[in-house]
C-alpha angles and dihedrals in degrees: 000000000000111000091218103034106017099227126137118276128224126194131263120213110204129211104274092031108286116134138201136181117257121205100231083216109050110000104246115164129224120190128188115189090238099061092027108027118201073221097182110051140049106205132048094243116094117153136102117242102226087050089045094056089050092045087046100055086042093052092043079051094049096046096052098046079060095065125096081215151011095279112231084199146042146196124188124191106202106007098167111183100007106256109127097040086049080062098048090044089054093055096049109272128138096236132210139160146166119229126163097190109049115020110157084348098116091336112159099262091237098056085052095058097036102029119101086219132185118199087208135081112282088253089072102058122100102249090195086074088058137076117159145173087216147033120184141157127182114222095340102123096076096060111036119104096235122022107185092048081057092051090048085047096052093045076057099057095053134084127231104293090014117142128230125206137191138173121201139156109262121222092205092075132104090261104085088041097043096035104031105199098338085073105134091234092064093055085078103090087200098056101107106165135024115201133200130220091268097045093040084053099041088056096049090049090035082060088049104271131152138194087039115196119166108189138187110229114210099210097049110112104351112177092047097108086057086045086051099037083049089051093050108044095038124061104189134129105267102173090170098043143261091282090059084077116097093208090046090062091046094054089048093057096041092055101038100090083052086045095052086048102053092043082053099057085033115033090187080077088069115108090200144076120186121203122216121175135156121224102224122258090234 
């Protein structure tokens, strides 16, 4: 049964032989390592630091052009290592943020001092503490037990008119067609679930949500068709990644201003959704 719609679920046979299961309503995607294995890498961690400090200042800039206005407070789920609420404190936010994982382990020294921070998932914060213009987590979806307990949760930290934003893989793009099993996002073996736009926006109203976009951002994840393309036409072992590869990064960056182009002129192309939903004023 699909865990957003309900609906039944029938399989999805991959190129190379994965397979996920597939809601016949809205086309939601489950995956269990047995049926769909991450294959070439043994720990969850896959990216590659220089590209994650770009990414990092593109997504900061996406997420703020999607405000209505500047946001005096924040709430991260998953902020890792502190970047992006670094960048929202700098710029004069109160910041918090909920993170089971790493908490003080490589955090930015200032979000540490300033941060209201929970070393729990989100789900376990007292929502009654928080109040904030804005909730946001950057490809958090795909991991968490329950999503639409995150999205209610969420809906609970802000106030009245606050905005909640969320980036996730979306498993309605060209990759799982085109790639088959060696697409990159499947090299996470703690990617679950893969949503599309209609099952991404049905969980956000179905959590009380209103003003419901979901979008399909151009500059996430950029280099992902060369990490794909590199997973499918070499079998060799890559405990590390893909990413770890010297000649994979410079493929990616070879072929990105021909990859922007083509998700320009076909958005399907695009590896990303980003939620963007509203909690009502009254």
């Amino acid at each position: 049964m699909c865990e957003v719609c309900g609906d039944g679920l029938r399989p999805r046979v991959l190129r190379g032989g994965a397979t996920l299961q597939e809601c016949t309503r809205c086309g939601h995607l489950l995956r269990d390592l047995i049926n769909a294995p991450a294959a070439h890498r043994d720990h969850a961690y896959g990216g590659e630091p220089t590209l994650d400090r770009l990414r990092l200042g593109l997504t900061y800039t996406a997420l703020r052009r999607s405000l209505p206005r500047p946001a005096r407070s924040v709430f991260e789920i998953g902020y890792g290592g502190g970047g992006l609420l670094r960048r929202f404190y700098d710029d004069g936010a109160q910041i918090a943020g909920a993170d089971p994982d790493q908490l003080e382990v490589d955090v930015d020294p200032v979000v540490l001092e300033h941060g209201r921070l929970w070393a729990s998932p989100v789900e376990d914060v007292d929502t009654q503490e928080v109040a904030c213009d804005l909730v946001f987590g950057v490809h958090v979806l795909e991991h968490v037990t329950d999503p639409a307990r995150t999205l209610r949760v969420s809906w609970d930290l802000l106030q009245p008119g606050g905005v909640a934003q969320f980036l996730t893989p979306a498993g309605d793009s060209t990759g799982p067609r085109w790639y088959g099993q060696g697409w990159w996002m499947l090299e996470d073996p703690t990617h679950i679930r893969f949503f599309t736009a209609d099952s991404l926006a049905r969980l956000a109203r179905d959590a009380g949500f209103v003003d419901v976009q979901v979008r399909r951002p151009v500059l996430d994840s950029v280099i992902t068709d060369a990490a794909s393309a590199a997973r499918v036409t070499s079998k060799r072992s890559r405990p590390a990644g893909v990413l770890a590869s010297r000649g994979v990064l410079a493929l990616g960056i070879a072929t990105a201003p021909l990859v922007l182009g083509a998700r320009t002129a076909y958005p399907r192309m695009r590896p990303t959704l980003q939620l963007i939903a509203r909690r009502p004023n009254a």
